[in-house]
PDB file of C-alpha atoms and ligand atoms in Angstrom:
ATOM      1  CA  MET A  27     -46.575  -9.375  63.525  1.00  0.00           C
ATOM      2  CA  ALA A  28     -42.853  -8.844  63.874  1.00  0.00           C
ATOM      3  CA  ARG A  29     -41.864  -5.574  65.444  1.00  0.00           C
ATOM      4  CA  ARG A  30     -38.305  -4.294  65.069  1.00  0.00           C
ATOM      5  CA  PRO A  31     -37.039  -3.655  68.612  1.00  0.00           C
ATOM      6  CA  LEU A  32     -35.701  -0.275  69.682  1.00  0.00           C
ATOM      7  CA  VAL A  33     -33.100   0.269  72.372  1.00  0.00           C
ATOM      8  CA  MET A  34     -32.661   3.889  73.393  1.00  0.00           C
ATOM      9  CA  GLY A  35     -30.143   5.471  75.747  1.00  0.00           C
ATOM     10  CA  ASN A  36     -31.395   8.252  78.010  1.00  0.00           C
ATOM     11  CA  TRP A  37     -28.239  10.003  79.155  1.00  0.00           C
ATOM     12  CA  LYS A  38     -30.164  12.309  81.511  1.00  0.00           C
ATOM     13  CA  LEU A  39     -28.072  15.152  82.999  1.00  0.00           C
ATOM     14  CA  ASN A  40     -24.681  13.594  82.331  1.00  0.00           C
ATOM     15  CA  GLY A  41     -21.618  14.242  80.224  1.00  0.00           C
ATOM     16  CA  ASN A  42     -19.765  17.068  78.553  1.00  0.00           C
ATOM     17  CA  LYS A  43     -18.454  17.688  75.028  1.00  0.00           C
ATOM     18  CA  ALA A  44     -15.546  15.265  75.304  1.00  0.00           C
ATOM     19  CA  PHE A  45     -17.667  12.565  76.954  1.00  0.00           C
ATOM     20  CA  THR A  46     -20.300  12.884  74.217  1.00  0.00           C
ATOM     21  CA  LYS A  47     -17.744  12.395  71.445  1.00  0.00           C
ATOM     22  CA  GLU A  48     -15.984   9.548  73.230  1.00  0.00           C
ATOM     23  CA  LEU A  49     -19.156   7.617  74.078  1.00  0.00           C
ATOM     24  CA  ILE A  50     -20.474   7.944  70.527  1.00  0.00           C
ATOM     25  CA  GLU A  51     -17.149   6.790  69.054  1.00  0.00           C
ATOM     26  CA  GLY A  52     -17.320   3.761  71.346  1.00  0.00           C
ATOM     27  CA  LEU A  53     -20.925   3.042  70.369  1.00  0.00           C
ATOM     28  CA  LYS A  54     -20.144   3.310  66.664  1.00  0.00           C
ATOM     29  CA  LYS A  55     -17.397   0.682  67.024  1.00  0.00           C
ATOM     30  CA  GLU A  56     -19.474  -1.672  69.166  1.00  0.00           C
ATOM     31  CA  LEU A  57     -22.657  -1.389  67.101  1.00  0.00           C
ATOM     32  CA  ALA A  58     -21.379  -1.129  63.519  1.00  0.00           C
ATOM     33  CA  ASP A  59     -22.852  -4.490  62.472  1.00  0.00           C
ATOM     34  CA  VAL A  60     -26.237  -4.227  64.169  1.00  0.00           C
ATOM     35  CA  LYS A  61     -29.131  -4.673  61.756  1.00  0.00           C
ATOM     36  CA  GLY A  62     -32.053  -6.196  63.621  1.00  0.00           C
ATOM     37  CA  CYS A  63     -32.509  -3.537  66.292  1.00  0.00           C
ATOM     38  CA  GLY A  64     -33.161   0.178  66.167  1.00  0.00           C
ATOM     39  CA  VAL A  65     -30.754   2.195  68.306  1.00  0.00           C
ATOM     40  CA  ALA A  66     -31.140   5.767  69.531  1.00  0.00           C
ATOM     41  CA  ILE A  67     -29.399   8.005  72.044  1.00  0.00           C
ATOM     42  CA  ALA A  68     -30.690  11.061  73.854  1.00  0.00           C
ATOM     43  CA  PRO A  69     -27.791  13.176  75.121  1.00  0.00           C
ATOM     44  CA  PRO A  70     -28.523  16.445  76.949  1.00  0.00           C
ATOM     45  CA  VAL A  71     -29.733  18.952  74.301  1.00  0.00           C
ATOM     46  CA  MET A  72     -26.620  21.057  75.020  1.00  0.00           C
ATOM     47  CA  TYR A  73     -24.609  18.375  73.229  1.00  0.00           C
ATOM     48  CA  LEU A  74     -26.810  17.641  70.229  1.00  0.00           C
ATOM     49  CA  ALA A  75     -24.384  19.522  67.972  1.00  0.00           C
ATOM     50  CA  GLU A  76     -21.432  17.363  69.058  1.00  0.00           C
ATOM     51  CA  ALA A  77     -23.594  14.257  68.790  1.00  0.00           C
ATOM     52  CA  GLU A  78     -24.835  15.114  65.304  1.00  0.00           C
ATOM     53  CA  VAL A  79     -21.260  15.526  64.053  1.00  0.00           C
ATOM     54  CA  ALA A  80     -20.065  12.349  65.778  1.00  0.00           C
ATOM     55  CA  LEU A  81     -22.968  10.320  64.317  1.00  0.00           C
ATOM     56  CA  ALA A  82     -22.525  11.565  60.738  1.00  0.00           C
ATOM     57  CA  GLY A  83     -21.877   8.950  58.075  1.00  0.00           C
ATOM     58  CA  GLN A  84     -23.550   5.993  59.804  1.00  0.00           C
ATOM     59  CA  ASP A  85     -27.145   4.864  60.028  1.00  0.00           C
ATOM     60  CA  VAL A  86     -27.198   2.433  62.960  1.00  0.00           C
ATOM     61  CA  ILE A  87     -27.542   4.994  65.764  1.00  0.00           C
ATOM     62  CA  ALA A  88     -30.260   7.651  65.579  1.00  0.00           C
ATOM     63  CA  LEU A  89     -30.313  10.852  67.583  1.00  0.00           C
ATOM     64  CA  GLY A  90     -32.954  11.797  70.106  1.00  0.00           C
ATOM     65  CA  SER A  91     -33.764  14.191  72.899  1.00  0.00           C
ATOM     66  CA  GLN A  92     -34.978  13.924  76.489  1.00  0.00           C
ATOM     67  CA  ASN A  93     -37.684  16.566  76.227  1.00  0.00           C
ATOM     68  CA  VAL A  94     -39.343  19.149  73.979  1.00  0.00           C
ATOM     69  CA  ASP A  95     -41.661  22.108  74.436  1.00  0.00           C
ATOM     70  CA  LEU A  96     -45.091  22.605  72.876  1.00  0.00           C
ATOM     71  CA  ASN A  97     -44.348  25.904  71.191  1.00  0.00           C
ATOM     72  CA  VAL A  98     -42.436  26.215  67.953  1.00  0.00           C
ATOM     73  CA  SER A  99     -41.010  29.710  68.482  1.00  0.00           C
ATOM     74  CA  GLY A 100     -41.536  32.955  70.349  1.00  0.00           C
ATOM     75  CA  ALA A 101     -41.400  34.262  73.888  1.00  0.00           C
ATOM     76  CA  PHE A 102     -40.887  30.975  75.773  1.00  0.00           C
ATOM     77  CA  THR A 103     -37.709  31.492  77.786  1.00  0.00           C
ATOM     78  CA  GLY A 104     -35.625  28.387  78.288  1.00  0.00           C
ATOM     79  CA  ASP A 105     -37.663  26.124  76.030  1.00  0.00           C
ATOM     80  CA  ILE A 106     -36.628  23.963  73.071  1.00  0.00           C
ATOM     81  CA  SER A 107     -38.830  23.372  70.029  1.00  0.00           C
ATOM     82  CA  THR A 108     -39.506  20.489  67.682  1.00  0.00           C
ATOM     83  CA  GLU A 109     -37.982  22.537  64.849  1.00  0.00           C
ATOM     84  CA  MET A 110     -34.743  23.057  66.811  1.00  0.00           C
ATOM     85  CA  LEU A 111     -34.504  19.334  67.496  1.00  0.00           C
ATOM     86  CA  LYS A 112     -35.089  18.599  63.809  1.00  0.00           C
ATOM     87  CA  ASP A 113     -32.352  21.092  62.930  1.00  0.00           C
ATOM     88  CA  PHE A 114     -29.882  18.735  64.662  1.00  0.00           C
ATOM     89  CA  GLY A 115     -31.339  15.588  63.132  1.00  0.00           C
ATOM     90  CA  ALA A 116     -33.005  14.392  66.343  1.00  0.00           C
ATOM     91  CA  LYS A 117     -35.820  11.904  65.707  1.00  0.00           C
ATOM     92  CA  TYR A 118     -36.831  10.009  68.881  1.00  0.00           C
ATOM     93  CA  ILE A 119     -38.080  12.416  71.537  1.00  0.00           C
ATOM     94  CA  ILE A 120     -38.716  11.275  75.104  1.00  0.00           C
ATOM     95  CA  ILE A 121     -41.772  12.853  76.732  1.00  0.00           C
ATOM     96  CA  GLY A 122     -43.473  12.222  80.040  1.00  0.00           C
ATOM     97  CA  HIS A 123     -40.431  10.811  81.798  1.00  0.00           C
ATOM     98  CA  SER A 124     -41.209  10.294  85.485  1.00  0.00           C
ATOM     99  CA  GLU A 125     -38.433  12.710  86.432  1.00  0.00           C
ATOM    100  CA  ARG A 126     -40.197  15.454  84.450  1.00  0.00           C
ATOM    101  CA  ARG A 127     -43.582  14.448  85.852  1.00  0.00           C
ATOM    102  CA  THR A 128     -42.140  14.647  89.384  1.00  0.00           C
ATOM    103  CA  TYR A 129     -39.646  17.540  89.324  1.00  0.00           C
ATOM    104  CA  HIS A 130     -41.462  19.722  86.778  1.00  0.00           C
ATOM    105  CA  LYS A 131     -45.035  18.753  87.658  1.00  0.00           C
ATOM    106  CA  GLU A 132     -45.833  17.779  84.062  1.00  0.00           C
ATOM    107  CA  SER A 133     -49.429  16.564  83.823  1.00  0.00           C
ATOM    108  CA  ASP A 134     -50.910  13.857  81.579  1.00  0.00           C
ATOM    109  CA  GLU A 135     -52.704  16.600  79.605  1.00  0.00           C
ATOM    110  CA  PHE A 136     -49.524  18.634  79.090  1.00  0.00           C
ATOM    111  CA  ILE A 137     -47.631  15.528  77.972  1.00  0.00           C
ATOM    112  CA  ALA A 138     -50.430  14.671  75.515  1.00  0.00           C
ATOM    113  CA  LYS A 139     -49.982  18.145  73.994  1.00  0.00           C
ATOM    114  CA  LYS A 140     -46.267  17.447  73.581  1.00  0.00           C
ATOM    115  CA  PHE A 141     -47.205  14.166  71.888  1.00  0.00           C
ATOM    116  CA  ALA A 142     -49.389  16.127  69.452  1.00  0.00           C
ATOM    117  CA  ALA A 143     -46.608  18.668  68.799  1.00  0.00           C
ATOM    118  CA  LEU A 144     -44.194  15.848  67.951  1.00  0.00           C
ATOM    119  CA  LYS A 145     -46.672  14.184  65.574  1.00  0.00           C
ATOM    120  CA  THR A 146     -47.263  17.516  63.822  1.00  0.00           C
ATOM    121  CA  ALA A 147     -43.513  17.943  63.432  1.00  0.00           C
ATOM    122  CA  GLY A 148     -43.020  14.411  62.076  1.00  0.00           C
ATOM    123  CA  LEU A 149     -40.923  13.344  65.077  1.00  0.00           C
ATOM    124  CA  VAL A 150     -41.284  10.087  67.029  1.00  0.00           C
ATOM    125  CA  PRO A 151     -42.725  10.445  70.536  1.00  0.00           C
ATOM    126  CA  VAL A 152     -41.242   8.083  73.117  1.00  0.00           C
ATOM    127  CA  LEU A 153     -44.033   8.321  75.688  1.00  0.00           C
ATOM    128  CA  CYS A 154     -42.955   7.247  79.172  1.00  0.00           C
ATOM    129  CA  ILE A 155     -45.607   5.852  81.474  1.00  0.00           C
ATOM    130  CA  GLY A 156     -45.490   3.880  84.694  1.00  0.00           C
ATOM    131  CA  GLU A 157     -46.654   3.650  88.274  1.00  0.00           C
ATOM    132  CA  THR A 158     -44.914   4.668  91.495  1.00  0.00           C
ATOM    133  CA  GLU A 159     -44.037   2.188  94.205  1.00  0.00           C
ATOM    134  CA  SER A 160     -47.041   3.128  96.338  1.00  0.00           C
ATOM    135  CA  GLU A 161     -49.376   2.889  93.342  1.00  0.00           C
ATOM    136  CA  ASN A 162     -47.891  -0.503  92.573  1.00  0.00           C
ATOM    137  CA  GLU A 163     -48.402  -1.712  96.131  1.00  0.00           C
ATOM    138  CA  ALA A 164     -51.978  -0.426  96.084  1.00  0.00           C
ATOM    139  CA  GLY A 165     -52.701  -2.502  92.982  1.00  0.00           C
ATOM    140  CA  GLN A 166     -53.195   0.601  90.817  1.00  0.00           C
ATOM    141  CA  THR A 167     -50.688  -0.158  88.057  1.00  0.00           C
ATOM    142  CA  GLU A 168     -53.281  -0.802  85.339  1.00  0.00           C
ATOM    143  CA  ALA A 169     -55.377   2.215  86.352  1.00  0.00           C
ATOM    144  CA  VAL A 170     -52.321   4.500  86.255  1.00  0.00           C
ATOM    145  CA  VAL A 171     -50.999   3.386  82.874  1.00  0.00           C
ATOM    146  CA  SER A 172     -54.554   3.501  81.436  1.00  0.00           C
ATOM    147  CA  ARG A 173     -54.957   7.092  82.617  1.00  0.00           C
ATOM    148  CA  GLN A 174     -51.573   8.060  81.168  1.00  0.00           C
ATOM    149  CA  LEU A 175     -52.406   6.427  77.805  1.00  0.00           C
ATOM    150  CA  ASP A 176     -55.952   7.807  77.713  1.00  0.00           C
ATOM    151  CA  ALA A 177     -54.639  11.368  77.870  1.00  0.00           C
ATOM    152  CA  VAL A 178     -53.285  10.721  74.354  1.00  0.00           C
ATOM    153  CA  LEU A 179     -55.918   8.247  73.112  1.00  0.00           C
ATOM    154  CA  ASP A 180     -58.856  10.478  74.054  1.00  0.00           C
ATOM    155  CA  THR A 181     -57.416  13.644  72.493  1.00  0.00           C
ATOM    156  CA  LEU A 182     -55.514  12.344  69.455  1.00  0.00           C
ATOM    157  CA  GLY A 183     -57.041   8.920  68.841  1.00  0.00           C
ATOM    158  CA  ALA A 184     -55.357   5.525  68.587  1.00  0.00           C
ATOM    159  CA  GLU A 185     -53.887   6.385  65.169  1.00  0.00           C
ATOM    160  CA  ALA A 186     -51.493   8.801  66.895  1.00  0.00           C
ATOM    161  CA  PHE A 187     -49.640   5.726  68.171  1.00  0.00           C
ATOM    162  CA  ASN A 188     -48.819   4.642  64.614  1.00  0.00           C
ATOM    163  CA  GLY A 189     -45.035   4.852  64.450  1.00  0.00           C
ATOM    164  CA  ALA A 190     -44.819   6.024  68.055  1.00  0.00           C
ATOM    165  CA  VAL A 191     -42.984   4.399  70.953  1.00  0.00           C
ATOM    166  CA  ILE A 192     -44.211   3.727  74.487  1.00  0.00           C
ATOM    167  CA  ALA A 193     -41.738   3.199  77.309  1.00  0.00           C
ATOM    168  CA  TYR A 194     -43.186   1.404  80.317  1.00  0.00           C
ATOM    169  CA  GLU A 195     -41.014   2.523  83.209  1.00  0.00           C
ATOM    170  CA  PRO A 196     -42.198   1.592  86.678  1.00  0.00           C
ATOM    171  CA  VAL A 197     -40.967   4.523  88.762  1.00  0.00           C
ATOM    172  CA  TRP A 198     -39.772   2.210  91.536  1.00  0.00           C
ATOM    173  CA  ALA A 199     -37.412   0.527  89.055  1.00  0.00           C
ATOM    174  CA  ILE A 200     -35.763   3.682  87.673  1.00  0.00           C
ATOM    175  CA  GLY A 201     -32.193   4.116  88.868  1.00  0.00           C
ATOM    176  CA  THR A 202     -32.767   1.782  91.798  1.00  0.00           C
ATOM    177  CA  GLY A 203     -31.050  -1.356  90.533  1.00  0.00           C
ATOM    178  CA  LYS A 204     -34.389  -3.082  91.138  1.00  0.00           C
ATOM    179  CA  SER A 205     -35.717  -3.962  87.666  1.00  0.00           C
ATOM    180  CA  ALA A 206     -39.188  -5.398  87.222  1.00  0.00           C
ATOM    181  CA  THR A 207     -38.976  -9.133  86.626  1.00  0.00           C
ATOM    182  CA  PRO A 208     -39.523 -10.243  83.020  1.00  0.00           C
ATOM    183  CA  ALA A 209     -42.912 -11.695  84.007  1.00  0.00           C
ATOM    184  CA  GLN A 210     -44.000  -8.534  85.856  1.00  0.00           C
ATOM    185  CA  ALA A 211     -43.003  -6.332  82.925  1.00  0.00           C
ATOM    186  CA  GLN A 212     -44.604  -8.641  80.350  1.00  0.00           C
ATOM    187  CA  ALA A 213     -47.919  -8.554  82.211  1.00  0.00           C
ATOM    188  CA  VAL A 214     -48.030  -4.746  82.105  1.00  0.00           C
ATOM    189  CA  HIS A 215     -46.804  -4.598  78.494  1.00  0.00           C
ATOM    190  CA  ALA A 216     -49.582  -6.993  77.435  1.00  0.00           C
ATOM    191  CA  PHE A 217     -52.079  -4.847  79.325  1.00  0.00           C
ATOM    192  CA  ILE A 218     -50.808  -1.675  77.580  1.00  0.00           C
ATOM    193  CA  ARG A 219     -51.020  -3.300  74.146  1.00  0.00           C
ATOM    194  CA  GLY A 220     -54.489  -4.612  74.968  1.00  0.00           C
ATOM    195  CA  HIS A 221     -55.609  -1.169  76.093  1.00  0.00           C
ATOM    196  CA  ILE A 222     -54.654   0.286  72.710  1.00  0.00           C
ATOM    197  CA  ALA A 223     -56.152  -2.738  70.913  1.00  0.00           C
ATOM    198  CA  LYS A 224     -59.550  -1.819  72.357  1.00  0.00           C
ATOM    199  CA  LYS A 225     -59.362   1.183  69.999  1.00  0.00           C
ATOM    200  CA  SER A 226     -57.331  -0.346  67.154  1.00  0.00           C
ATOM    201  CA  GLN A 227     -55.817  -3.819  66.926  1.00  0.00           C
ATOM    202  CA  ALA A 228     -53.649  -2.782  63.975  1.00  0.00           C
ATOM    203  CA  VAL A 229     -52.145   0.148  65.872  1.00  0.00           C
ATOM    204  CA  ALA A 230     -51.589  -2.022  68.967  1.00  0.00           C
ATOM    205  CA  ASP A 231     -49.844  -4.697  66.887  1.00  0.00           C
ATOM    206  CA  GLN A 232     -47.213  -2.303  65.522  1.00  0.00           C
ATOM    207  CA  VAL A 233     -46.542  -0.028  68.481  1.00  0.00           C
ATOM    208  CA  ILE A 234     -43.130  -0.498  70.100  1.00  0.00           C
ATOM    209  CA  ILE A 235     -43.379  -0.899  73.867  1.00  0.00           C
ATOM    210  CA  GLN A 236     -39.997  -0.550  75.549  1.00  0.00           C
ATOM    211  CA  TYR A 237     -39.304  -1.537  79.126  1.00  0.00           C
ATOM    212  CA  GLY A 238     -37.269   0.872  81.234  1.00  0.00           C
ATOM    213  CA  GLY A 239     -36.005   0.808  84.794  1.00  0.00           C
ATOM    214  CA  SER A 240     -32.598  -0.590  85.800  1.00  0.00           C
ATOM    215  CA  VAL A 241     -32.054  -2.417  82.512  1.00  0.00           C
ATOM    216  CA  ASN A 242     -28.421  -3.515  82.299  1.00  0.00           C
ATOM    217  CA  ASP A 243     -26.134  -5.885  80.429  1.00  0.00           C
ATOM    218  CA  ALA A 244     -26.952  -8.693  82.875  1.00  0.00           C
ATOM    219  CA  ASN A 245     -30.770  -8.587  82.884  1.00  0.00           C
ATOM    220  CA  ALA A 246     -31.623  -7.369  79.362  1.00  0.00           C
ATOM    221  CA  ALA A 247     -31.592 -10.698  77.507  1.00  0.00           C
ATOM    222  CA  GLU A 248     -34.165 -12.261  79.801  1.00  0.00           C
ATOM    223  CA  LEU A 249     -36.459  -9.223  79.590  1.00  0.00           C
ATOM    224  CA  PHE A 250     -36.350  -9.417  75.780  1.00  0.00           C
ATOM    225  CA  THR A 251     -37.537 -13.041  75.766  1.00  0.00           C
ATOM    226  CA  GLN A 252     -40.985 -11.661  76.632  1.00  0.00           C
ATOM    227  CA  PRO A 253     -43.266 -11.281  73.597  1.00  0.00           C
ATOM    228  CA  ASP A 254     -44.523  -7.769  74.350  1.00  0.00           C
ATOM    229  CA  ILE A 255     -41.176  -6.253  75.389  1.00  0.00           C
ATOM    230  CA  ASP A 256     -39.878  -4.598  72.217  1.00  0.00           C
ATOM    231  CA  GLY A 257     -36.616  -3.155  73.473  1.00  0.00           C
ATOM    232  CA  ALA A 258     -35.592  -0.866  76.294  1.00  0.00           C
ATOM    233  CA  LEU A 259     -35.163   2.707  77.447  1.00  0.00           C
ATOM    234  CA  VAL A 260     -31.862   2.632  79.291  1.00  0.00           C
ATOM    235  CA  GLY A 261     -30.529   5.229  81.720  1.00  0.00           C
ATOM    236  CA  GLY A 262     -27.426   4.392  83.761  1.00  0.00           C
ATOM    237  CA  ALA A 263     -26.236   1.517  81.554  1.00  0.00           C
ATOM    238  CA  SER A 264     -26.388   3.722  78.440  1.00  0.00           C
ATOM    239  CA  LEU A 265     -23.412   5.768  79.667  1.00  0.00           C
ATOM    240  CA  LYS A 266     -20.936   2.969  78.950  1.00  0.00           C
ATOM    241  CA  ALA A 267     -20.567   1.795  75.352  1.00  0.00           C
ATOM    242  CA  PRO A 268     -19.840  -1.896  76.104  1.00  0.00           C
ATOM    243  CA  ALA A 269     -22.836  -2.322  78.450  1.00  0.00           C
ATOM    244  CA  PHE A 270     -25.206  -0.494  76.099  1.00  0.00           C
ATOM    245  CA  ALA A 271     -23.951  -2.600  73.171  1.00  0.00           C
ATOM    246  CA  VAL A 272     -24.658  -5.821  75.080  1.00  0.00           C
ATOM    247  CA  ILE A 273     -28.258  -4.637  75.612  1.00  0.00           C
ATOM    248  CA  VAL A 274     -28.720  -3.730  71.921  1.00  0.00           C
ATOM    249  CA  LYS A 275     -27.308  -7.062  70.764  1.00  0.00           C
ATOM    250  CA  ALA A 276     -29.475  -8.956  73.243  1.00  0.00           C
ATOM    251  CA  ALA A 277     -32.570  -7.306  71.743  1.00  0.00           C
ATOM    252  CA  GLU A 278     -31.401  -8.057  68.215  1.00  0.00           C
ATOM    253  CA  LYS A 279     -30.808 -11.719  69.074  1.00  0.00           C
ATOM    254  CA  ALA A 280     -34.038 -12.220  71.042  1.00  0.00           C
ATOM    255  CA  LYS A 281     -36.247 -10.700  68.331  1.00  0.00           C
ATOM    256  CA  ALA A 282     -34.455 -12.219  65.282  1.00  0.00           C
TER     257      ALA A 282
HETATM  258  P1  PGA B 329     -32.227   3.574  84.583  1.00  0.00           P
HETATM  259  O1  PGA B 329     -33.141   4.748  83.953  1.00  0.00           O
HETATM  260  O2  PGA B 329     -31.896   2.627  83.441  1.00  0.00           O
HETATM  261  O3  PGA B 329     -30.998   4.282  85.102  1.00  0.00           O
HETATM  262  O4  PGA B 329     -33.025   2.911  85.631  1.00  0.00           O
HETATM  263  C1  PGA B 329     -34.106   4.473  82.979  1.00  0.00           C
HETATM  264  C2  PGA B 329     -34.849   5.722  82.615  1.00  0.00           C
HETATM  265  O5  PGA B 329     -35.148   6.532  83.510  1.00  0.00           O
HETATM  266  O6  PGA B 329     -35.159   5.959  81.424  1.00  0.00           O
END
């Protein structure tokens, strides 16, 4: 079954108002003709208003966010709700990023609750999973990604992954310049799809599994030749319009 790839930019804690406008103007020019690849960007939530305005009148680039809270409103100081994200037209919402798991001690169970909140709100969860370097060296990659997936599968069922996105991001590859090789990534992507297929083949066949971790304009095309790599979640290389555009176009070409 053909899956439409999705390339998403995770801007992390970068930019300001002017940068947001400028980068989006650059992306709109570079990506105007893209048809065969979904594209999304997740600026810091502070700049969703600028991003929404800059993205108006085009339908190639969708808006997203890097995080969301469980609660919809009330006494939750500092948090941001699904309804607020929807108010700005955000659609693809990253949850479970390793930086949130590490710096904010987010657990698998907590992230599964965020997944549920996004499904209830009609938003698309982009669920990040992946092993650390020591887990990788100890041969625990499959056990770790299974545990991270099971937190959602066991509470919400396989159907929750209908229309959702998984981003496999080995922690040792994030921001290090040391991407997984296409073969390494493909092996884990096939395992992830197979893990979901144990519950539902149909859900596994349609779920988008992005690779993330030091994806750039030089290594993207080869990663996308792999059958189970359906696009990428891009950090550093998403902050420059030309590099990000090369990655999007590589996905479009590889999956045509
Ligand atoms: P990177 O980040 O592309 O800078 O490695 C990817 C991510 O953390 O989503």
